[in-house]
Coordinates of C-alpha atoms and ligand atoms in Angstrom, one line a residue:
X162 CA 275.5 -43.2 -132.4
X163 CA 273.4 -45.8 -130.9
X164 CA 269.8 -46.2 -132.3
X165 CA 267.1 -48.5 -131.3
X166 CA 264.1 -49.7 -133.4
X167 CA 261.4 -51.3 -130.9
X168 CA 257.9 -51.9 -130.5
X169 CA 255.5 -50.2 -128.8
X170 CA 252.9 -53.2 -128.5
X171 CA 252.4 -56.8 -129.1
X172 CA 254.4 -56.9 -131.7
X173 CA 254.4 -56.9 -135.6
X174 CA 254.2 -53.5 -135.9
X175 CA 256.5 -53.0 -138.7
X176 CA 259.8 -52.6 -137.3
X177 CA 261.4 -55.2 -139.9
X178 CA 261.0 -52.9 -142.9
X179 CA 262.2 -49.8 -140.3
X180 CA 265.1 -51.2 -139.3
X181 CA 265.7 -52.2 -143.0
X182 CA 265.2 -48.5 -143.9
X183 CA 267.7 -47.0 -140.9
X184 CA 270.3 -50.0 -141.9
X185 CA 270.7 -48.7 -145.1
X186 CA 272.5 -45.5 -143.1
X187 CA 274.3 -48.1 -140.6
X188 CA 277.4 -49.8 -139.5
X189 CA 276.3 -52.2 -137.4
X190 CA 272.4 -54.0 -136.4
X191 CA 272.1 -56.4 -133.6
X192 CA 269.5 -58.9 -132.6
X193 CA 269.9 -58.5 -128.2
X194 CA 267.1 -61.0 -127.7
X195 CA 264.6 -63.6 -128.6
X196 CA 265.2 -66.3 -130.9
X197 CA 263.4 -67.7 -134.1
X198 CA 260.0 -67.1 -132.5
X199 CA 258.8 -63.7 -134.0
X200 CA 258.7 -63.0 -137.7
X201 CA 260.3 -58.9 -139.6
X202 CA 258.4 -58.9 -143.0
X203 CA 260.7 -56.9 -145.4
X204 CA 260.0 -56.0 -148.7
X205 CA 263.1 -55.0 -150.6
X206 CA 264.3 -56.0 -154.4
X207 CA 265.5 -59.0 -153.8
X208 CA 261.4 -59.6 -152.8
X209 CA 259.9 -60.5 -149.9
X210 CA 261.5 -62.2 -146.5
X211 CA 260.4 -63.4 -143.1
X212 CA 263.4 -62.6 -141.5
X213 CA 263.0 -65.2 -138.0
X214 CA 266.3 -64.8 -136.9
X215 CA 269.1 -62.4 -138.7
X216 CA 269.4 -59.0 -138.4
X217 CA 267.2 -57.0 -140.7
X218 CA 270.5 -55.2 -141.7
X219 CA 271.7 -58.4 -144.1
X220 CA 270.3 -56.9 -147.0
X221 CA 273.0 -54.5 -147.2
X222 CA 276.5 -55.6 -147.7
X223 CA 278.2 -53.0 -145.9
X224 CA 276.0 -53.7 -142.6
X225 CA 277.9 -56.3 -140.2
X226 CA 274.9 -58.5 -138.7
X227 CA 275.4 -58.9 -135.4
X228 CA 273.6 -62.2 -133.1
X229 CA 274.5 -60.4 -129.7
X230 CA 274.7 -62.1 -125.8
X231 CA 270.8 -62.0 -125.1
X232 CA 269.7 -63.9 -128.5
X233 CA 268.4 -67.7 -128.4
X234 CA 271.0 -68.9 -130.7
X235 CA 269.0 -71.5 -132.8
X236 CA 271.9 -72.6 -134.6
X237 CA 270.0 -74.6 -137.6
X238 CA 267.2 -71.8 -138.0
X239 CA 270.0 -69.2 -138.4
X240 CA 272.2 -71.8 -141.5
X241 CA 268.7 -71.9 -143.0
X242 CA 267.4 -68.4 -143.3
X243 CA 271.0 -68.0 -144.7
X244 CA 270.8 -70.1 -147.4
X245 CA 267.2 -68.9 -147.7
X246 CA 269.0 -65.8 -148.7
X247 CA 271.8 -67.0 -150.8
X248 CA 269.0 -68.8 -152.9
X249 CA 267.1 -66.0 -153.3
X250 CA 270.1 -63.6 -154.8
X251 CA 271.2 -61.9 -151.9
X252 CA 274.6 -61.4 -151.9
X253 CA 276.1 -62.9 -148.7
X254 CA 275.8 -60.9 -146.0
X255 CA 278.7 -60.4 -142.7
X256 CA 277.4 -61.6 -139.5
X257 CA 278.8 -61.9 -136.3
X258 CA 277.9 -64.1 -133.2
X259 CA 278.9 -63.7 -129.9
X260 CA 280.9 -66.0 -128.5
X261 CA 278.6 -65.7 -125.2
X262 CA 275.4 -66.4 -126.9
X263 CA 273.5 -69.3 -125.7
X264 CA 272.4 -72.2 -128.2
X265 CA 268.8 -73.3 -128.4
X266 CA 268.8 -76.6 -127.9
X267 CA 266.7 -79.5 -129.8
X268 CA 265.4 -80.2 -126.3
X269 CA 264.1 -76.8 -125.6
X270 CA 261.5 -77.3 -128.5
X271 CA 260.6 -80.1 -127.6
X272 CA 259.6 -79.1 -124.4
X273 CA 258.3 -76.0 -125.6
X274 CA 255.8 -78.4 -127.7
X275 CA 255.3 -81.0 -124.5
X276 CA 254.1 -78.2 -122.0
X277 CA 252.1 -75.9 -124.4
X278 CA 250.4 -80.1 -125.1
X279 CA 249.9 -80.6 -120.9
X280 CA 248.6 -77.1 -120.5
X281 CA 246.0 -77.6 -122.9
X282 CA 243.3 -74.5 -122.6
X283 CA 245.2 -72.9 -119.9
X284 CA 248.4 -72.6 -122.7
X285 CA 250.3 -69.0 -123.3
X286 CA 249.7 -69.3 -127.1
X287 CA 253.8 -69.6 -127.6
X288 CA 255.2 -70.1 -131.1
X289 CA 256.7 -73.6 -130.0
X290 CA 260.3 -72.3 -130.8
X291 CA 261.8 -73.2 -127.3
X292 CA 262.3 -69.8 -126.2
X293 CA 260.4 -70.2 -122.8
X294 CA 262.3 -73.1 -121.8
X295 CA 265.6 -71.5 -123.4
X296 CA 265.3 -68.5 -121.0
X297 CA 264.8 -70.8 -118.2
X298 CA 267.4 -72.9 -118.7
X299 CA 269.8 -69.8 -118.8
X300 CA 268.7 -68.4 -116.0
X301 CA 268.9 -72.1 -113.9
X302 CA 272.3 -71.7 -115.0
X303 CA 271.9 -74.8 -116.4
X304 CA 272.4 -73.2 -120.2
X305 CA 275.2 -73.8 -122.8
X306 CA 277.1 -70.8 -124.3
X307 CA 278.7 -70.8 -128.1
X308 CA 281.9 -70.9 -126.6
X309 CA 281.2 -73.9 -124.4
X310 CA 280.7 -75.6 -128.2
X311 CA 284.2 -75.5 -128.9
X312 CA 285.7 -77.4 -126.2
X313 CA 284.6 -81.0 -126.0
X314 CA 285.0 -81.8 -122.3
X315 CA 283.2 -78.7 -120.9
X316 CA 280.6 -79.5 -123.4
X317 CA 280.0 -83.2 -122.1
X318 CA 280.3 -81.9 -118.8
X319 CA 277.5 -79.1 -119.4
X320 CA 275.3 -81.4 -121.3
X321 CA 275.6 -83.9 -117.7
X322 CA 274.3 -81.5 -115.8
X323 CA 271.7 -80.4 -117.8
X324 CA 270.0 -83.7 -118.7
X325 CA 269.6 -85.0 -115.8
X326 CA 266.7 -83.2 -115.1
X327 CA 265.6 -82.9 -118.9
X328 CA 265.8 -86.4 -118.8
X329 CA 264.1 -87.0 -115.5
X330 CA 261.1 -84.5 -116.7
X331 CA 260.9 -86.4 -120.3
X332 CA 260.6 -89.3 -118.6
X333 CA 258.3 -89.1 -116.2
X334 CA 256.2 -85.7 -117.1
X335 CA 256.0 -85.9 -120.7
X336 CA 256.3 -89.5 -120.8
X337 CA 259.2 -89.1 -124.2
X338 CA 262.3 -90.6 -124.6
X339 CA 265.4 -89.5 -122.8
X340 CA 268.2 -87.0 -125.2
X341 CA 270.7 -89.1 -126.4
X342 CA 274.0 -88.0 -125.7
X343 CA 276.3 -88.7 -128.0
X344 CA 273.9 -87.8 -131.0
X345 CA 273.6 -84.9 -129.4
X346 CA 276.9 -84.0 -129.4
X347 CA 277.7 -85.0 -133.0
X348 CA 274.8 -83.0 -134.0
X349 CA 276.3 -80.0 -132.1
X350 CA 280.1 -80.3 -133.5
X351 CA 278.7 -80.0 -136.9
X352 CA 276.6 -77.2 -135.9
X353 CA 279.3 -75.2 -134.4
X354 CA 282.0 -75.7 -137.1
X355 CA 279.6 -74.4 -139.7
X356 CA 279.2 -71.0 -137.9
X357 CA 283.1 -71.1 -136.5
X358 CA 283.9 -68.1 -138.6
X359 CA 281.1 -65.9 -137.5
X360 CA 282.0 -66.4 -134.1
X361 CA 283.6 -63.6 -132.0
X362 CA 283.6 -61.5 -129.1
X363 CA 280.8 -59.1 -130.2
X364 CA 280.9 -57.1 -126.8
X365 CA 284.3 -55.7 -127.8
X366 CA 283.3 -55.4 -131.9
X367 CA 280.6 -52.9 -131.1
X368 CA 282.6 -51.1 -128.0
X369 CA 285.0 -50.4 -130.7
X370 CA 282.2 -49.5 -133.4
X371 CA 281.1 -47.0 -130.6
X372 CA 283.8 -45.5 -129.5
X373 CA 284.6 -44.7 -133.8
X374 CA 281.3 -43.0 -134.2
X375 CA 279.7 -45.8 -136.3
X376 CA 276.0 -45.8 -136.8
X377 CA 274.8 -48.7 -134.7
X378 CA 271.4 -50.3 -134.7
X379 CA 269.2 -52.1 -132.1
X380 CA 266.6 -54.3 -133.4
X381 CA 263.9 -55.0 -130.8
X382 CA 261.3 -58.4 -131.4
X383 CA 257.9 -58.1 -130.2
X384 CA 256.9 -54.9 -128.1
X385 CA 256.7 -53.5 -125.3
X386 CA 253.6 -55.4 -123.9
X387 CA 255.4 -58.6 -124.3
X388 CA 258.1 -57.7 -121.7
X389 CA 258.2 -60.4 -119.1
X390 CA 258.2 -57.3 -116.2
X391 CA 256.2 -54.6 -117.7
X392 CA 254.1 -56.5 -120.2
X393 CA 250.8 -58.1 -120.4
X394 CA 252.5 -61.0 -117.9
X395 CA 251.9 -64.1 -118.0
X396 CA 251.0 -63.4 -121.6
X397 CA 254.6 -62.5 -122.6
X398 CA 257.9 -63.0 -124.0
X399 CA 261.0 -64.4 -121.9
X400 CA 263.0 -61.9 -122.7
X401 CA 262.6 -58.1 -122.6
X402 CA 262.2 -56.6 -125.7
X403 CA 262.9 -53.1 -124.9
X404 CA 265.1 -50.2 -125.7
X405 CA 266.6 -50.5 -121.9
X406 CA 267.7 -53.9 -122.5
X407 CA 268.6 -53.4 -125.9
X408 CA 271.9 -52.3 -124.2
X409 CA 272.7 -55.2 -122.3
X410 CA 271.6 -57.8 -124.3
X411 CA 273.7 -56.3 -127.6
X412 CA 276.9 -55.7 -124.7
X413 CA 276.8 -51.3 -124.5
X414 CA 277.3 -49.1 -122.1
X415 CA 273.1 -48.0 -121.5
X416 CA 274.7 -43.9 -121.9
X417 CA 275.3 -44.6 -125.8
X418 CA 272.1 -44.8 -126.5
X419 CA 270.7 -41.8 -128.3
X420 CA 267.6 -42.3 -130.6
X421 CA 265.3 -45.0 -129.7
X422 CA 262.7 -45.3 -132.6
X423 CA 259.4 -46.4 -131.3
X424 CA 257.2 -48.0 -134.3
X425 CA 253.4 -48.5 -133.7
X426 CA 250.6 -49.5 -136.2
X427 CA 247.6 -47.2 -137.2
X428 CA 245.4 -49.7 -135.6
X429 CA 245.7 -52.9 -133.4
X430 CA 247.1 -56.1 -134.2
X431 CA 247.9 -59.0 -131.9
X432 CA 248.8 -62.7 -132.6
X433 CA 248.6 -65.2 -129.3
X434 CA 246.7 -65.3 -126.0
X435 CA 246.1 -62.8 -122.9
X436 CA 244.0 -59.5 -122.8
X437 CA 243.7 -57.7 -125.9
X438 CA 241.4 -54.8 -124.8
X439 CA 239.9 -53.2 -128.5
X440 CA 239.5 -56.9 -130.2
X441 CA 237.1 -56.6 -132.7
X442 CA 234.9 -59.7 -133.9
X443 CA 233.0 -60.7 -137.0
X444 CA 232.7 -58.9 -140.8
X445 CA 234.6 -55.8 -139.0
X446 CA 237.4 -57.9 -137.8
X447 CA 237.7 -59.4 -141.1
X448 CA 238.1 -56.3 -143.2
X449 CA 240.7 -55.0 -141.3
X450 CA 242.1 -58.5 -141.0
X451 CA 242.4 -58.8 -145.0
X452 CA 243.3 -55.5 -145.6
X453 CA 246.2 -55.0 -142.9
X454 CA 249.9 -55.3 -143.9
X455 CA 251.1 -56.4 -146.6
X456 CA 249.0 -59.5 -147.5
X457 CA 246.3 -59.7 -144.6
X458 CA 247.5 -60.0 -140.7
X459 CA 248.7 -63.6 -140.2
X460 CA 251.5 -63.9 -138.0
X461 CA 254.6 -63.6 -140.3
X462 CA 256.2 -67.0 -138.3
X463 CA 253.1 -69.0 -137.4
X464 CA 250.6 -68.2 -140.2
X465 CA 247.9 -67.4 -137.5
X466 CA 245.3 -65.2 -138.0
X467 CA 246.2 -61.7 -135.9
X468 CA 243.6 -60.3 -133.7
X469 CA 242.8 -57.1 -134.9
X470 CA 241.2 -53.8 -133.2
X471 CA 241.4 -49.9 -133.8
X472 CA 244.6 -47.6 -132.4
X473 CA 244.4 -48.1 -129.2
X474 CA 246.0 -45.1 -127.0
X475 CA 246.2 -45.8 -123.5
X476 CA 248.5 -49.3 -124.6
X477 CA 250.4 -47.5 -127.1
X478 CA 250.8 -44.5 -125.1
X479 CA 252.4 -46.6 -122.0
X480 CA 253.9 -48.9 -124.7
X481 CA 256.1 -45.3 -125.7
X482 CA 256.5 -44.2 -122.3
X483 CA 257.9 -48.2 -121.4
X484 CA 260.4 -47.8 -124.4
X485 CA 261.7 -44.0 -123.5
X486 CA 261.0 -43.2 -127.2
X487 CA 262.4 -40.7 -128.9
X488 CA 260.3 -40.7 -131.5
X489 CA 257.1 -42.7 -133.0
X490 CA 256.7 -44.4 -136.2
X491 CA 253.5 -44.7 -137.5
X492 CA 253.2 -47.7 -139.8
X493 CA 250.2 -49.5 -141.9
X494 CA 248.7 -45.7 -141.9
X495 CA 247.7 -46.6 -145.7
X496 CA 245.4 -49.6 -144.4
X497 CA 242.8 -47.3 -143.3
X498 CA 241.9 -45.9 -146.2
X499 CA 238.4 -47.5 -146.4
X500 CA 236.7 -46.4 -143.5
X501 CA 234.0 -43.3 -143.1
X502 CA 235.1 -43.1 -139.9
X503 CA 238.2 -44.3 -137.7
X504 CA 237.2 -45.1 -133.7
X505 CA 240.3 -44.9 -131.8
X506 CA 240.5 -46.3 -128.3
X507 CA 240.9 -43.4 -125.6
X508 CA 240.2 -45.0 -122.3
X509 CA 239.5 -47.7 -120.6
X510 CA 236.1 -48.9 -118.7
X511 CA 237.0 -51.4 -115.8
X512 CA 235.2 -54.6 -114.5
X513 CA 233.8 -52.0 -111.7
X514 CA 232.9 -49.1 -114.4
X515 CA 235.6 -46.9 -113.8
X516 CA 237.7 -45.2 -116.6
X517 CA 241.1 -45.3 -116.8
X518 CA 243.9 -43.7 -119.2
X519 CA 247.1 -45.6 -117.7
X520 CA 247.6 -48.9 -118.8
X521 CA 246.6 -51.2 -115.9
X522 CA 248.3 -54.7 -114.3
X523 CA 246.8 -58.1 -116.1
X524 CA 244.0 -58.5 -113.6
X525 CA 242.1 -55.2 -114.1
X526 CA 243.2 -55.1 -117.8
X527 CA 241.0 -58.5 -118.3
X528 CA 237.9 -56.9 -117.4
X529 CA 238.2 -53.8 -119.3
X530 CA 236.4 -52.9 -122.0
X531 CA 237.4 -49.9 -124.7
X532 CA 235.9 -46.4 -125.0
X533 CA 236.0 -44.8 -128.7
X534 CA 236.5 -41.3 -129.9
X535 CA 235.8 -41.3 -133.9
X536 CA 237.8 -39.4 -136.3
X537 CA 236.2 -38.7 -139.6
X538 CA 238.1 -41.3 -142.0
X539 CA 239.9 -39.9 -145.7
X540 CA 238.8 -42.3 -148.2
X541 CA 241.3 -42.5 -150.5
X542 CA 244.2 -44.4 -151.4
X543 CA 247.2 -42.8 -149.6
X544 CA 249.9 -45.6 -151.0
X545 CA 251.8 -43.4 -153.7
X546 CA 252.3 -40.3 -151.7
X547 CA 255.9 -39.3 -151.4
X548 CA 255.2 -36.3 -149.0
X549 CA 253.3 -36.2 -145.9
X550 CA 251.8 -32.8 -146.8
X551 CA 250.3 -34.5 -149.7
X552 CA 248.2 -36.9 -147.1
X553 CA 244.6 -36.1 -147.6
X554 CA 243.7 -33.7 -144.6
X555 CA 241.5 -36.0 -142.3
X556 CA 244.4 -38.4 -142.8
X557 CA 247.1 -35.6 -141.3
X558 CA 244.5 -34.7 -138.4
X559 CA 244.4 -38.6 -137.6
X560 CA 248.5 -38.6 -137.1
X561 CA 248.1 -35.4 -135.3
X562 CA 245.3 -37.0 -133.2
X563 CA 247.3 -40.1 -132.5
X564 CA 250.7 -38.3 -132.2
X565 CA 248.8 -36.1 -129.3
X566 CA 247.3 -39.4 -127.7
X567 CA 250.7 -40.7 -127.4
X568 CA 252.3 -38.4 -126.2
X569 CA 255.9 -38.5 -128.5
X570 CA 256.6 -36.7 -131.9
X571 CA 255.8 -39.2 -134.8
X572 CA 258.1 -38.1 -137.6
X573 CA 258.1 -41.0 -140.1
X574 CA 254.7 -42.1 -141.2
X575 CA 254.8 -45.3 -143.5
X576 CA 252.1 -45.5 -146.3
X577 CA 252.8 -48.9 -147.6
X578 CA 255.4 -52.0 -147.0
X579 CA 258.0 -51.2 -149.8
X580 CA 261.3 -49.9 -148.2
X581 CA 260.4 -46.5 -150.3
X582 CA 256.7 -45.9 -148.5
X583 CA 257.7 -43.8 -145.8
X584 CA 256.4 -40.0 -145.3
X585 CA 258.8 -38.2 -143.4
X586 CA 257.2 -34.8 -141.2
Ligands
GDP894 P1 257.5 -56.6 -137.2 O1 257.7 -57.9 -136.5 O2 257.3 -55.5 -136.2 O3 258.6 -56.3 -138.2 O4 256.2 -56.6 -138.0 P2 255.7 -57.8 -139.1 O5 256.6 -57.8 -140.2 O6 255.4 -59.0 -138.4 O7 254.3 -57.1 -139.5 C1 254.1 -56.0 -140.1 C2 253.3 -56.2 -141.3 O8 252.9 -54.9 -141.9 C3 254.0 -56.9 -142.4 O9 253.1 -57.6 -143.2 C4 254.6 -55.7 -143.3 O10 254.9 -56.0 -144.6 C5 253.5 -54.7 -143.2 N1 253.8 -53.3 -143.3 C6 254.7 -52.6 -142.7 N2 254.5 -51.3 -142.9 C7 253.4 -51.2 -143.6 C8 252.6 -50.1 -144.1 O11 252.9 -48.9 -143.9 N3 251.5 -50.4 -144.9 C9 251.1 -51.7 -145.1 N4 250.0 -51.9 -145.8 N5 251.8 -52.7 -144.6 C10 252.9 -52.5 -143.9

């Protein structure tokens, strides 16, 4: 059994403490893409954690953690949320990196940092982790796999061919100092003999976990709306974040899959640039701001304040239709507890006054503007509740309204961020 756990928007909608929830009944969760640059807040007894990184799955002993072929492999983020955990109580966890993985390199941050710097205004809002130029490197070809690490002449030879134009571009673009080499490569040695024994061939690991009916799950970054093709482009991630690609980048066959959890907030939230059609401003944005997730929306790696705005259907609903959900998970439903009434975002009204239900390209989607439908709100405190026909009644019709809106059962509802607030219908 193959099960995904994705997001249906820009990201942050709660999948961390999801997948945490599902690994507790797994075998096997896999990171298939993006690096260090998004944050999973999970909540758990051993406290709280900003997982950048590791599998949400490390939290329980009998989960093996696996960094699979599509990650950016940032070698010296992944040794310190490690020993973030280990100092923190939590027993040591198993993970396993494929051997195919491609390292983040010190150089990819830094020109991560020097673009986002020459772009000025006109910058994409990135995290500054070095996933953009990662990506690009691995698709020049010009990338460096774990395995290359191990073998010290194909390693030199990689690292040739790479900095000549790193170098070239530091030089004369960015106006930096050219990599040194041999630091470099010292730097790298020690690198990869501290995560030797986590190293394998993770295709073959999880054909195998397959084919013996072990519970495996796919943990998704971001959302769908971040997905370099069918995203918010050129507002998005380098990597796809969804269910489809959760396949290839973990290394299964795409027919295993067979539950692919979807996981959307009760409203809007959004950290970094492009179009975000229901942002709200002012004392408005502010409330919700405060009183969203766990401790206020700030971005869980960055800090940033989120952009915030109500639910916001025609998104969400392409968002699920993107993914090929299964089945949605309503998170943060708790959050709106202090409203008289909840708008919710139905259509769209374009630059040229036209409105639209299906989620349009980046051009139109810039001039559009969003048109409400209110739902009377439940004021009360739903955190608590342990079943979901104990929610107040206006707060059922509102996941009834949403679940209609987006066209997918929703059949986990989650009233709070501990592991143990989650309704189930
Ligand atoms: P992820 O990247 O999708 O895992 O999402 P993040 O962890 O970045 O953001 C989700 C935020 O919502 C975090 O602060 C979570 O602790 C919090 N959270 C998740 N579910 C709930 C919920 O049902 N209620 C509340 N109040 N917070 C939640």
């Amino acid at each position: 059994m193959v099960q995904a756990v994705v997001g249906a928007n820009w990201g942050d909608e709660g999948k961390g403490k999801v997948t945490d929830l599902l690994a507790e009944k797994s075998d096997v969760v896999i990171r298939f893409q993006g690096g260090a640059n998004a944050g999973h807040t999970i909540i758990n007894e051993y406290g709280k954690f900003a997982l950048h990184l590791l599998p949400s799955g490390v939290f329980h002993p009998q989960v093996i953690n696996v960094i699979g072929p599509g990650v950016a492999l940032n070698i010296e983020a992944l040794l310190h949320e490690l020993q973030g955990l280990r100092e923190r109580g939590v027993p040591d966890p198993q993970i396993r990196i494929s051997d195919r993985c491609q390292v983040l390199m010190p150089w990819h941050v830094d020109f991560d940092k020097f673009e986002e710097e020459r772009l000025g205004k006109q910058s994409f809002g990135s995290t500054k982790s070095g996933i953009a130029p990662f990506y690009s490197d691995k698709y020049a070809k010009v990338g460096i796999q774990v395995c290359q690490l191990y073998d010290e002449a194909i390693l030199r030879e990689r690292l040739a061919i790479a900095l000549v134009k790193k170098n070239c571009l530091l030089e004369n673009l960015y106006h930096k100092a050219p990599v040194d080499v041999e630091a470099l490569m010292a730097y790298l040695k020690d690198l990869a003999e501290k995560i030797r024994p986590m190293v394998c061939d993770t295709t073959r690991l999880l054909h195998e976990a397959d084919k013996a009916g072990k519970v495996i799950l796919l943990e998704g970054q971001l959302g769908t709306l971040r997905d370099p093709d069918h995203g918010i482009y050129p507002y998005t991630t380098s990597s796809s974040p969804l269910a489809g690609y959760g396949c290839v980048g973990a290394g299964l066959p795409p027919r295993s899959l067979t539950d692919i959890f979807c996981v959307t907030k009760a409203y809007s939230s959004a950290v970094g640039a492009g179009p975000f059609v229901c942002r709200l401003s002012g004392d408005t944005a502010d409330e919700l701001r405060r009183r969203g997730g766990d401790a206020g929306e700030f971005g869980a790696t960055t800090g940033r304040p989120r952009d915030v705005g109500w639910f916001d259907a025609v998104a969400t609903r392409y968002g699920v239709m993107v993914q090929g959900a299964t089945e949605v998970v309503l998170t943060n439903l708790d959050v709106l507890g202090y409203l008289d009434e909840i708008p919710v975002c139905v259509a769209y009204e374009t630059a040229d006054g036209q409105q639209i239900t299906d989620f349009p390209a980046t051009p139109v989607l810039m001039g559009c503007k969003p048109v409400y439908d209110k739902l009377p709100g439940w004021k009360s405190d739903i955190r608590g509740i342990k079943r979901y026909e104990d929610l107040p009644e206006n707060c059922r019709k509102y996941v009834e309204y949403i679940e209609r809106q987006v066209e997918c059962p929703i059949r986990m509802v989650s009233n709070g961020p501990k592991r143990e607030e989650i309704l189930y219908r």
